[in-house]
Each structure stands twice: as structure tokens, then as C-alpha cells.
mmCIF file of C-alpha atoms in Angstrom:
data_model
loop_
_atom_site.group_PDB
_atom_site.id
_atom_site.type_symbol
_atom_site.label_atom_id
_atom_site.label_comp_id
_atom_site.label_asym_id
_atom_site.label_seq_id
_atom_site.Cartn_x
_atom_site.Cartn_y
_atom_site.Cartn_z
ATOM 1 C CA MET V 1 0.001 0.009 0.002
ATOM 2 C CA LEU V 2 2.828 2.421 0.866
ATOM 3 C CA LEU V 3 4.447 1.837 -2.497
ATOM 4 C CA PHE V 4 1.174 2.459 -4.318
ATOM 5 C CA LEU V 5 0.638 5.709 -2.363
ATOM 6 C CA THR V 6 4.157 6.753 -3.411
ATOM 7 C CA TYR V 7 3.233 6.198 -7.047
ATOM 8 C CA CYS V 8 0.115 8.325 -6.548
ATOM 9 C CA LEU V 9 2.111 11.112 -4.879
ATOM 10 C CA ILE V 10 4.647 11.145 -7.714
ATOM 11 C CA LEU V 11 1.826 11.305 -10.267
ATOM 12 C CA LEU V 12 0.111 14.120 -8.394
ATOM 13 C CA LEU V 13 3.237 16.245 -8.062
ATOM 14 C CA TYR V 14 4.213 15.658 -11.704
ATOM 15 C CA VAL V 15 0.765 16.522 -13.057
ATOM 16 C CA VAL V 16 0.296 19.627 -10.925
ATOM 17 C CA ILE V 17 3.772 21.171 -11.077
ATOM 18 C CA VAL V 18 4.957 20.148 -14.556
ATOM 19 C CA LEU V 19 1.690 20.196 -16.481
ATOM 20 C CA ILE V 20 -1.325 21.800 -14.789
ATOM 21 C CA ILE V 21 0.338 24.995 -13.538
ATOM 22 C CA PRO V 22 2.132 25.698 -16.872
ATOM 23 C CA GLY V 23 -1.012 24.520 -18.699
ATOM 24 C CA ILE V 24 -3.162 27.097 -16.957
ATOM 25 C CA GLY V 25 -0.569 29.742 -17.711
ATOM 26 C CA PHE V 26 -0.392 28.713 -21.379
ATOM 27 C CA ILE V 27 -4.168 28.802 -21.805
ATOM 28 C CA GLY V 28 -4.308 32.180 -20.083
ATOM 29 C CA LEU V 29 -1.582 33.516 -22.356
ATOM 30 C CA LEU V 30 -3.406 32.344 -25.496
ATOM 31 C CA GLY V 31 -6.601 33.927 -24.190
ATOM 32 C CA LYS V 32 -4.920 37.326 -24.127
ATOM 33 C CA GLY V 33 -4.259 37.127 -27.864
ATOM 34 C CA LYS V 34 -1.205 38.244 -29.750
ATOM 35 C CA THR V 35 0.194 41.650 -28.893
ATOM 36 C CA GLU V 36 2.512 43.213 -31.436
ATOM 37 C CA SER V 37 5.064 45.716 -30.208
ATOM 38 C CA GLY V 38 5.592 49.202 -31.405
ATOM 39 C CA ASN V 39 8.743 49.835 -33.389
ATOM 40 C CA ILE V 40 11.734 49.331 -31.101
ATOM 41 C CA LYS V 41 15.298 49.119 -32.225
ATOM 42 C CA ILE V 42 16.702 45.613 -31.907
ATOM 43 C CA SER V 43 20.143 44.025 -32.277
ATOM 44 C CA VAL V 44 19.767 40.436 -33.494
ATOM 45 C CA VAL V 45 22.750 38.396 -32.265
ATOM 46 C CA ILE V 46 23.608 35.083 -33.935
ATOM 47 C CA PRO V 47 26.658 33.143 -32.711
ATOM 48 C CA PHE V 48 27.697 30.256 -34.948
ATOM 49 C CA ARG V 49 30.324 27.644 -35.584
ATOM 50 C CA ASP V 50 30.309 25.279 -38.566
ATOM 51 C CA GLU V 51 26.695 25.873 -39.598
ATOM 52 C CA ALA V 52 27.120 25.688 -43.391
ATOM 53 C CA ASN V 53 24.169 23.321 -43.721
ATOM 54 C CA SER V 54 21.829 25.900 -42.178
ATOM 55 C CA ALA V 55 23.287 29.197 -43.429
ATOM 56 C CA ASN V 56 21.157 29.514 -46.552
ATOM 57 C CA LYS V 57 17.878 28.986 -44.718
ATOM 58 C CA LEU V 58 18.950 31.384 -41.962
ATOM 59 C CA CYS V 59 19.830 34.129 -44.472
ATOM 60 C CA ARG V 60 16.602 33.648 -46.384
ATOM 61 C CA SER V 61 14.507 34.004 -43.224
ATOM 62 C CA ILE V 62 16.453 37.101 -42.105
ATOM 63 C CA ASN V 63 15.948 38.698 -45.524
ATOM 64 C CA GLN V 64 12.199 38.130 -45.210
ATOM 65 C CA LEU V 65 11.826 39.736 -41.765
ATOM 66 C CA ASP V 66 8.830 42.089 -41.759
ATOM 67 C CA TYR V 67 10.422 44.983 -39.907
ATOM 68 C CA PRO V 68 11.787 48.401 -40.927
ATOM 69 C CA ARG V 69 15.375 47.935 -42.104
ATOM 70 C CA ASP V 70 16.598 50.925 -40.112
ATOM 71 C CA TRP V 71 15.137 49.591 -36.866
ATOM 72 C CA PHE V 72 17.328 46.498 -36.493
ATOM 73 C CA GLU V 73 20.822 45.202 -37.036
ATOM 74 C CA VAL V 74 22.216 41.669 -37.306
ATOM 75 C CA ILE V 75 25.447 40.739 -35.530
ATOM 76 C CA LEU V 76 26.964 37.428 -36.619
ATOM 77 C CA VAL V 77 29.703 35.983 -34.419
ATOM 78 C CA ASP V 78 31.943 33.349 -36.012
ATOM 79 C CA ASP V 79 33.335 31.170 -33.260
ATOM 80 C CA ALA V 80 36.313 29.972 -35.311
ATOM 81 C CA SER V 81 34.362 27.993 -37.919
ATOM 82 C CA THR V 82 36.272 25.466 -40.009
ATOM 83 C CA ASP V 83 33.712 25.234 -42.824
ATOM 84 C CA ASP V 84 32.373 27.805 -45.332
ATOM 85 C CA THR V 85 29.515 29.147 -43.177
ATOM 86 C CA LEU V 86 30.944 32.655 -43.358
ATOM 87 C CA ALA V 87 30.934 32.657 -47.172
ATOM 88 C CA LEU V 88 27.348 31.434 -47.283
ATOM 89 C CA LEU V 89 26.233 34.225 -44.988
ATOM 90 C CA GLY V 90 27.039 36.565 -47.841
ATOM 91 C CA ASP V 91 23.504 35.845 -49.054
ATOM 92 C CA LEU V 92 22.180 38.396 -46.543
ATOM 93 C CA ASP V 93 20.372 41.273 -48.208
ATOM 94 C CA LYS V 94 22.720 44.253 -48.555
ATOM 95 C CA SER V 95 19.976 46.547 -47.236
ATOM 96 C CA ILE V 96 20.185 44.804 -43.861
ATOM 97 C CA ASP V 97 22.626 46.391 -41.429
ATOM 98 C CA HIS V 98 24.837 43.471 -40.469
ATOM 99 C CA THR V 99 28.220 42.963 -38.891
ATOM 100 C CA VAL V 100 30.444 39.891 -38.690
ATOM 101 C CA ILE V 101 32.697 39.367 -35.687
ATOM 102 C CA GLN V 102 35.340 36.696 -36.179
ATOM 103 C CA LEU V 103 36.855 35.137 -33.095
ATOM 104 C CA ALA V 104 40.464 34.049 -33.520
ATOM 105 C CA GLU V 105 39.944 30.782 -31.644
ATOM 106 C CA GLN V 106 36.980 28.758 -30.450
ATOM 107 C CA SER V 107 35.758 30.525 -27.340
ATOM 108 C CA GLY V 108 32.241 29.157 -26.793
ATOM 109 C CA LYS V 109 28.766 30.589 -27.142
ATOM 110 C CA LYS V 110 28.866 32.733 -24.010
ATOM 111 C CA ALA V 111 32.034 34.492 -25.078
ATOM 112 C CA ALA V 112 30.590 35.026 -28.562
ATOM 113 C CA LEU V 113 27.381 36.497 -27.111
ATOM 114 C CA SER V 114 29.264 38.708 -24.673
ATOM 115 C CA GLN V 115 31.395 40.256 -27.406
ATOM 116 C CA ALA V 116 28.436 40.815 -29.706
ATOM 117 C CA ILE V 117 26.325 42.416 -26.985
ATOM 118 C CA ALA V 118 29.189 44.724 -26.061
ATOM 119 C CA GLU V 119 29.262 45.968 -29.663
ATOM 120 C CA ALA V 120 25.489 46.068 -30.204
ATOM 121 C CA LYS V 121 24.034 49.448 -31.232
ATOM 122 C CA TYR V 122 20.615 49.039 -29.646
ATOM 123 C CA ASP V 123 19.351 48.423 -26.127
ATOM 124 C CA TYR V 124 17.184 45.438 -27.048
ATOM 125 C CA ILE V 125 19.024 42.205 -27.821
ATOM 126 C CA LEU V 126 17.412 39.217 -29.551
ATOM 127 C CA THR V 127 19.491 36.048 -29.653
ATOM 128 C CA VAL V 128 18.795 33.254 -32.129
ATOM 129 C CA ASP V 129 20.758 30.169 -33.155
ATOM 130 C CA ALA V 130 22.336 29.783 -36.562
ATOM 131 C CA ASP V 131 20.546 26.514 -37.271
ATOM 132 C CA CYS V 132 17.124 28.189 -37.051
ATOM 133 C CA GLU V 133 14.635 29.785 -39.407
ATOM 134 C CA LEU V 134 12.949 32.976 -38.248
ATOM 135 C CA PRO V 135 9.253 33.802 -38.763
ATOM 136 C CA LYS V 136 8.599 37.027 -40.664
ATOM 137 C CA ASP V 137 6.979 38.720 -37.676
ATOM 138 C CA LEU V 138 9.629 37.716 -35.108
ATOM 139 C CA LEU V 139 10.835 41.246 -34.345
ATOM 140 C CA ARG V 140 7.257 42.533 -34.097
ATOM 141 C CA GLN V 141 6.611 40.008 -31.295
ATOM 142 C CA VAL V 142 9.122 41.672 -28.966
ATOM 143 C CA GLN V 143 7.308 43.777 -26.396
ATOM 144 C CA PRO V 144 9.083 46.883 -25.083
ATOM 145 C CA GLN V 145 7.571 46.649 -21.605
ATOM 146 C CA ALA V 146 9.457 43.381 -20.887
ATOM 147 C CA ASP V 147 13.043 43.497 -19.688
ATOM 148 C CA VAL V 148 13.347 39.839 -20.650
ATOM 149 C CA SER V 149 11.096 38.265 -23.272
ATOM 150 C CA LEU V 150 10.902 34.450 -23.534
ATOM 151 C CA GLY V 151 10.094 33.049 -26.966
ATOM 152 C CA VAL V 152 9.786 29.562 -28.389
ATOM 153 C CA ALA V 153 12.017 27.539 -30.674
ATOM 154 C CA LEU V 154 10.403 24.395 -32.077
ATOM 155 C CA LYS V 155 11.961 21.357 -33.622
ATOM 156 C CA THR V 156 9.743 20.592 -36.605
ATOM 157 C CA THR V 157 9.659 17.939 -39.293
ATOM 158 C CA ASN V 158 7.541 17.010 -42.292
ATOM 159 C CA SER V 159 8.871 13.460 -42.130
ATOM 160 C CA TRP V 160 7.006 10.489 -40.681
ATOM 161 C CA ARG V 161 10.162 9.088 -39.096
ATOM 162 C CA ILE V 162 9.571 8.141 -35.455
ATOM 163 C CA ILE V 163 12.754 9.753 -34.135
ATOM 164 C CA GLU V 164 11.925 13.157 -35.627
ATOM 165 C CA ASN V 165 8.303 13.223 -34.521
ATOM 166 C CA ILE V 166 9.279 12.230 -30.983
ATOM 167 C CA GLN V 167 11.580 15.257 -30.888
ATOM 168 C CA GLU V 168 8.839 17.519 -32.230
ATOM 169 C CA ALA V 169 6.449 16.291 -29.553
ATOM 170 C CA GLU V 170 9.054 16.897 -26.858
ATOM 171 C CA SER V 171 9.683 20.354 -28.314
ATOM 172 C CA LEU V 172 5.977 21.253 -28.151
ATOM 173 C CA LEU V 173 5.781 20.102 -24.525
ATOM 174 C CA LEU V 174 8.812 22.223 -23.603
ATOM 175 C CA ALA V 175 7.310 25.212 -25.430
ATOM 176 C CA GLY V 176 4.141 24.948 -23.349
ATOM 177 C CA ILE V 177 6.118 24.681 -20.127
ATOM 178 C CA THR V 178 8.320 27.663 -21.098
ATOM 179 C CA LEU V 179 5.486 30.023 -21.882
ATOM 180 C CA GLY V 180 2.977 28.724 -19.345
ATOM 181 C CA SER V 181 5.318 28.740 -16.365
ATOM 182 C CA ALA V 182 6.525 32.241 -17.258
ATOM 183 C CA ASN V 183 2.928 33.467 -17.458
ATOM 184 C CA MET V 184 2.380 31.998 -13.963
ATOM 185 C CA GLU V 185 5.458 33.977 -12.823
ATOM 186 C CA VAL V 186 7.531 30.869 -12.079
ATOM 187 C CA PRO V 187 9.566 30.553 -15.298
ATOM 188 C CA MET V 188 11.184 27.140 -15.604
ATOM 189 C CA LEU V 189 12.815 27.280 -19.033
ATOM 190 C CA ALA V 190 14.282 29.627 -21.610
ATOM 191 C CA THR V 191 15.851 29.042 -25.011
ATOM 192 C CA GLY V 192 18.705 31.067 -26.417
ATOM 193 C CA ALA V 193 17.341 30.316 -29.889
ATOM 194 C CA ASN V 194 14.592 32.895 -29.282
ATOM 195 C CA LEU V 195 15.409 35.071 -26.298
ATOM 196 C CA ALA V 196 15.089 38.855 -26.074
ATOM 197 C CA TYR V 197 16.328 41.158 -23.333
ATOM 198 C CA ARG V 198 17.588 44.644 -22.731
ATOM 199 C CA LYS V 199 21.314 45.181 -23.103
ATOM 200 C CA SER V 200 21.208 46.990 -19.762
ATOM 201 C CA VAL V 201 19.836 43.834 -18.110
ATOM 202 C CA PHE V 202 22.776 41.803 -19.439
ATOM 203 C CA GLN V 203 25.251 44.425 -18.238
ATOM 204 C CA GLU V 204 23.707 44.775 -14.788
ATOM 205 C CA THR V 205 23.047 41.109 -13.989
ATOM 206 C CA ILE V 206 26.329 39.732 -15.442
ATOM 207 C CA PRO V 207 24.715 36.316 -16.123
ATOM 208 C CA TYR V 208 27.910 34.524 -17.191
ATOM 209 C CA HIS V 209 30.026 35.509 -14.216
ATOM 210 C CA GLY V 210 31.652 32.363 -12.832
ATOM 211 C CA ASN V 211 30.229 30.026 -15.448
ATOM 212 C CA MET V 212 32.054 30.898 -18.686
ATOM 213 C CA HIS V 213 33.849 27.541 -18.480
ATOM 214 C CA ILE V 214 30.536 25.668 -18.726
ATOM 215 C CA PRO V 215 29.876 25.026 -22.464
ATOM 216 C CA SER V 216 26.075 25.377 -22.431
ATOM 217 C CA GLY V 217 23.383 27.131 -20.411
ATOM 218 C CA ASP V 218 23.728 30.697 -21.676
ATOM 219 C CA ASP V 219 19.916 30.979 -21.780
ATOM 220 C CA MET V 220 19.222 29.456 -18.353
ATOM 221 C CA PHE V 221 22.019 31.390 -16.641
ATOM 222 C CA LEU V 222 20.536 34.593 -18.001
ATOM 223 C CA LEU V 223 17.055 33.586 -16.817
ATOM 224 C CA LYS V 224 18.373 32.825 -13.315
ATOM 225 C CA ALA V 225 20.309 36.102 -13.169
ATOM 226 C CA ALA V 226 17.187 38.001 -14.250
ATOM 227 C CA LEU V 227 15.092 36.289 -11.557
ATOM 228 C CA ASP V 228 17.741 36.955 -8.906
ATOM 229 C CA HIS V 229 17.605 40.661 -9.804
ATOM 230 C CA GLU V 230 13.784 40.735 -9.983
ATOM 231 C CA VAL V 231 13.778 41.711 -13.635
ATOM 232 C CA VAL V 232 10.435 41.823 -15.453
ATOM 233 C CA ILE V 233 10.046 38.629 -17.523
ATOM 234 C CA HIS V 234 7.283 38.144 -20.093
ATOM 235 C CA PRO V 235 6.403 35.130 -22.228
ATOM 236 C CA ARG V 236 6.012 35.864 -25.906
ATOM 237 C CA ILE V 237 3.484 34.107 -28.128
ATOM 238 C CA GLY V 238 3.366 34.163 -31.917
ATOM 239 C CA LYS V 239 4.917 32.081 -34.668
ATOM 240 C CA PRO V 240 7.971 30.259 -33.312
ATOM 241 C CA VAL V 241 11.535 30.105 -34.446
ATOM 242 C CA THR V 242 11.986 26.653 -35.989
ATOM 243 C CA THR V 243 14.931 24.292 -36.237
ATOM 244 C CA HIS V 244 15.585 20.776 -37.482
ATOM 245 C CA CYS V 245 15.313 17.486 -35.623
ATOM 246 C CA GLU V 246 18.336 15.271 -35.082
ATOM 247 C CA VAL V 247 18.304 12.387 -37.579
ATOM 248 C CA SER V 248 20.194 9.808 -35.525
ATOM 249 C CA TRP V 249 19.475 8.374 -32.104
ATOM 250 C CA ASN V 250 23.032 9.026 -30.925
ATOM 251 C CA ALA V 251 22.888 12.711 -31.948
ATOM 252 C CA TYR V 252 19.543 13.066 -30.174
ATOM 253 C CA LEU V 253 20.964 11.393 -27.061
ATOM 254 C CA GLU V 254 24.040 13.631 -27.030
ATOM 255 C CA GLN V 255 21.907 16.763 -27.403
ATOM 256 C CA SER V 256 19.471 15.714 -24.647
ATOM 257 C CA ALA V 257 22.342 14.899 -22.271
ATOM 258 C CA ARG V 258 23.950 18.268 -22.959
ATOM 259 C CA TRP V 259 20.701 20.174 -22.373
ATOM 260 C CA SER V 260 19.783 18.178 -19.265
ATOM 261 C CA GLY V 261 23.240 18.407 -17.742
ATOM 262 C CA LYS V 262 23.140 22.197 -17.517
ATOM 263 C CA ASN V 263 20.227 22.256 -15.022
ATOM 264 C CA LYS V 264 22.437 21.206 -12.137
ATOM 265 C CA ALA V 265 25.019 23.889 -12.956
ATOM 266 C CA VAL V 266 22.402 26.642 -13.273
ATOM 267 C CA GLY V 267 20.645 25.811 -10.022
ATOM 268 C CA LEU V 268 17.240 27.344 -10.818
ATOM 269 C CA PRO V 269 14.961 25.729 -8.198
ATOM 270 C CA GLN V 270 11.755 25.422 -10.245
ATOM 271 C CA ALA V 271 13.649 24.111 -13.263
ATOM 272 C CA SER V 272 15.466 21.507 -11.156
ATOM 273 C CA LEU V 273 12.219 20.437 -9.459
ATOM 274 C CA ALA V 274 10.429 20.071 -12.797
ATOM 275 C CA ALA V 275 13.340 18.109 -14.277
ATOM 276 C CA TRP V 276 13.446 15.713 -11.309
ATOM 277 C CA LEU V 277 9.686 15.197 -11.423
ATOM 278 C CA VAL V 278 9.781 14.447 -15.173
ATOM 279 C CA LEU V 279 12.596 11.951 -14.583
ATOM 280 C CA ILE V 280 11.040 10.252 -11.562
ATOM 281 C CA ALA V 281 7.549 10.100 -13.069
ATOM 282 C CA ASN V 282 8.790 8.568 -16.329
ATOM 283 C CA LEU V 283 11.139 6.063 -14.681
ATOM 284 C CA LEU V 284 9.175 4.983 -11.617
ATOM 285 C CA LEU V 285 5.548 5.082 -12.720
ATOM 286 C CA PRO V 286 6.021 2.310 -15.343
ATOM 287 C CA LEU V 287 7.157 0.094 -12.458
ATOM 288 C CA SER V 288 3.608 0.284 -11.113
ATOM 289 C CA LEU V 289 2.649 -2.237 -13.826
ATOM 290 C CA ILE V 290 5.001 -4.751 -12.220
ATOM 291 C CA THR V 291 4.211 -4.135 -8.553
ATOM 292 C CA HIS V 292 0.494 -3.260 -8.883
ATOM 293 C CA PHE V 293 -0.587 -4.452 -12.290
ATOM 294 C CA SER V 294 -4.310 -3.633 -12.224
ATOM 295 C CA SER V 295 -4.035 -0.256 -10.506
ATOM 296 C CA GLY V 296 -0.778 0.488 -12.334
ATOM 297 C CA TRP V 297 -2.675 0.718 -15.622
ATOM 298 C CA ILE V 298 -4.940 3.379 -14.054
ATOM 299 C CA ILE V 299 -1.892 5.445 -12.954
ATOM 300 C CA LEU V 300 -0.302 5.240 -16.415
ATOM 301 C CA PHE V 301 -3.588 5.997 -18.145
ATOM 302 C CA ILE V 302 -4.056 9.185 -16.099
ATOM 303 C CA LYS V 303 -0.488 10.238 -16.916
ATOM 304 C CA PHE V 304 -1.010 9.563 -20.637
ATOM 305 C CA VAL V 305 -4.252 11.551 -20.744
ATOM 306 C CA VAL V 306 -2.739 14.594 -19.011
ATOM 307 C CA ASP V 307 0.410 14.404 -21.150
ATOM 308 C CA PHE V 308 -1.725 14.147 -24.293
ATOM 309 C CA LEU V 309 -3.931 17.112 -23.332
ATOM 310 C CA PHE V 310 -0.855 19.261 -22.708
ATOM 311 C CA LEU V 311 0.653 18.192 -26.056
ATOM 312 C CA PHE V 312 -2.705 18.871 -27.728
ATOM 313 C CA LEU V 313 -2.595 22.463 -26.479
ATOM 314 C CA GLY V 314 0.752 23.122 -28.102
ATOM 315 C CA ALA V 315 0.026 21.164 -31.270
ATOM 316 C CA THR V 316 -3.239 23.050 -31.760
ATOM 317 C CA TYR V 317 -1.801 26.510 -31.200
ATOM 318 C CA TYR V 318 1.229 25.910 -33.448
ATOM 319 C CA GLU V 319 -0.809 23.862 -35.955
ATOM 320 C CA ARG V 320 1.409 20.751 -35.722
ATOM 321 C CA PHE V 321 -1.366 18.165 -35.660
ATOM 322 C CA LYS V 322 0.559 15.291 -37.209
ATOM 323 C CA VAL V 323 2.642 14.919 -34.071
ATOM 324 C CA LEU V 324 -0.455 13.926 -32.067
ATOM 325 C CA LEU V 325 -0.471 10.581 -33.888
ATOM 326 C CA PHE V 326 2.866 9.808 -32.265
ATOM 327 C CA ALA V 327 1.707 10.541 -28.700
ATOM 328 C CA PRO V 328 1.450 6.828 -27.686
ATOM 329 C CA LEU V 329 4.955 6.172 -29.013
ATOM 330 C CA VAL V 330 6.302 9.175 -27.143
ATOM 331 C CA PHE V 331 4.613 7.991 -23.959
ATOM 332 C CA TRP V 332 6.241 4.539 -24.056
ATOM 333 C CA PHE V 333 9.569 5.556 -25.533
ATOM 334 C CA TYR V 334 10.359 8.534 -23.277
ATOM 335 C CA PRO V 335 11.189 6.540 -20.116
ATOM 336 C CA ILE V 336 13.747 4.581 -22.150
ATOM 337 C CA HIS V 337 15.184 7.769 -23.622
ATOM 338 C CA LEU V 338 15.448 9.446 -20.231
ATOM 339 C CA LEU V 339 17.186 6.409 -18.777
ATOM 340 C CA ARG V 340 19.734 6.555 -21.598
ATOM 341 C CA VAL V 341 20.201 10.300 -20.963
ATOM 342 C CA VAL V 342 20.898 9.672 -17.262
ATOM 343 C CA ILE V 343 23.433 6.977 -18.126
ATOM 344 C CA LYS V 344 25.078 9.293 -20.684
ATOM 345 C CA ILE V 345 25.338 12.151 -18.172
ATOM 346 C CA LEU V 346 26.909 9.784 -15.596
ATOM 347 C CA GLN V 347 29.377 8.557 -18.187
ATOM 348 C CA ASN V 348 30.321 12.116 -19.170
ATOM 349 C CA THR V 349 30.724 13.061 -15.502
ATOM 350 C CA GLY V 350 32.946 10.036 -14.940
ATOM 351 C CA LYS V 351 35.142 10.961 -17.902
ATOM 352 C CA ARG V 352 35.540 14.552 -16.680
ATOM 353 C CA ASN V 353 36.466 13.330 -13.168
ATOM 354 C CA ASN V 354 39.043 10.913 -14.611
ATOM 355 C CA ASP V 355 40.544 13.698 -16.704
#
């Protein structure tokens, strides 16, 4: 009985903290409708290294931005690329004010961002990743009343391959948590692929102080610094920035381990709590089928229904309906994937300790 009550408690905490609270926030945000900003001057910062495969799509989407040309600039930071990304970026429209900063040696994303922000002309900074495509109205989504504005970056695919649709489903769930939790004033996530903030916020909070040696987490460190300094943070709805899905299981595993591993370093309480609940719920609740077979099915069914409803919210808003067909596969596969991620993180930690 005690074990069964433990399963129920895990399910309750997972559903309420990870899904219901962000879900209420997401629904409330959608109910407000889209609010376009007035014209504000924005510096778009794009760090990159060896992104030749994505450069053409990135340039095309920048060229199509629906925003006055004299109200934004693009700063491209080449983190010592070894391919021809820089040459391909020559496809940017000449009417767009853009600057290229070339770093002499690979310095990492945080160093690239820091240098670009120091040289930015405008007070509002919008960071995006070089492997993304930008919606035409992206700059019009930025709201001047927010010191930090959290946007969404979705992995999308037109393929029917299982691995890619699982990533899209995960991406939609994370988007809902990002926007919904921020609207409930307990932001859990942020993505540097679509993150806007005032230059003054970056300068005053110094988000990378003491963590420049950590390869990832630029977005989450900035979010934590903003929260520590009680900066105004707004979620931002509208068409998302989009990026590609990983095409191999190993690449997907490496990416997930890298993203998950930064939570411990950042130390944002609500993000850590949500991450632990996702992990525990997905790894322990399936055990209820072994220890309490008949009632275990009820527990898993409740989890599936709530997961599906949350995914349905995101899929409906972003019009990605195909991914809903893969919901059962995501439900059964994700515990296996998370277990592999945990093992990978432990392996990486062991290697670093041995070094």
C-alpha cells in the first residue's frame, strides 16, 4: 500500500507542477491574444560555428523579416568555424545592417554572445541560433515593456520518421512549459534560440560571471540572473523560431544529455524540481505495472491523458497536428530515452572526473 501511495504522490506532483500549472498559464496567455510591439530598435545576435548546412535557410529567413530595415541590425559571431559558413552568410540582403565578428579561436557561445552584446548598437538584444529559421513577424513580437522576453524555438519535421516526430512532440511540450510557467510567474525554461532582453539587463546582472567555463546554459544562466535581480520577464506568443530534428538516435541522445546536464550547474529551483519530477515520473511510474498491475494501468492511463492534453494544447496553437499521432509512441519511448540520458550524463561526468 505504501508503494502504491508513493506512485500516486509522484503522479500528483508531476501533473500539478509540470503540467497543470504551466497549462493554466499557457491557456491564459493564449486567451490574451497576440500583442505586437511598437517599433523598437533591436540588435539580433547570432553566434555560430560550422553551420554551413543551415546558413542559406537562416539568411533567407532574415531577408524576409517584416520589420523596418533601419530599426534592427544583425550581428553574426563566427566562433572559429572550419567550414564555409561565413561565405554562405554573404547571401544576406545588402539593405540589412549586419556585422560579422570573427573570433580568432573557439571561445564558446557565451564568449561570442558577450562580445556581440558589447558591440550592439541598440538596447534590445534578440538572440537566435544559426541553425534556425525565423518567422517574418519575429521582431514585431518583442514587447518593449518586458526587460526579458521568452520566446519559443520548435523542432519541426515534415517526415514520418519516429525519431523526428518524438523530438517535435518533446519540443511542443517544452514550449508549453516555457510560456505557461513564465505566465504564472515561475519561469522554468528559456531558449537562447529565441530570447530577447535589454542590453542593460545583461550588463547589470552579469549572467555569465563564474560560469564561462561551462559550455552550455547561456539561456538558463541569463534567466536565473534576471530572476535573482527581480527583472520583469514576459512570455512571448506568436509564430515560433523553428529548427531541425536530429536524424540519428546518438545525436539526439548527445543533445538531450547536454541540455539536461546544464540544469544542475544553473541551479534554478523550479527548473530543477520540474526536471526531477519528469525523470522520476517517467522512470518509476512504469514500475507500477510490475508491482500493482491492475491499478498500475490506471496510474499510467491518467499520466497519458494529461500528457496528451498538454501536447494537444501546443500542437493546436502551433498547428502541428501530425505529431499527435505519435503521442502513444512518445509516452512509451520517453522513459527509455530518459534512462539513456541519465546513463550518458553519468558517463560524461565520470570521464571529466578521470581527466
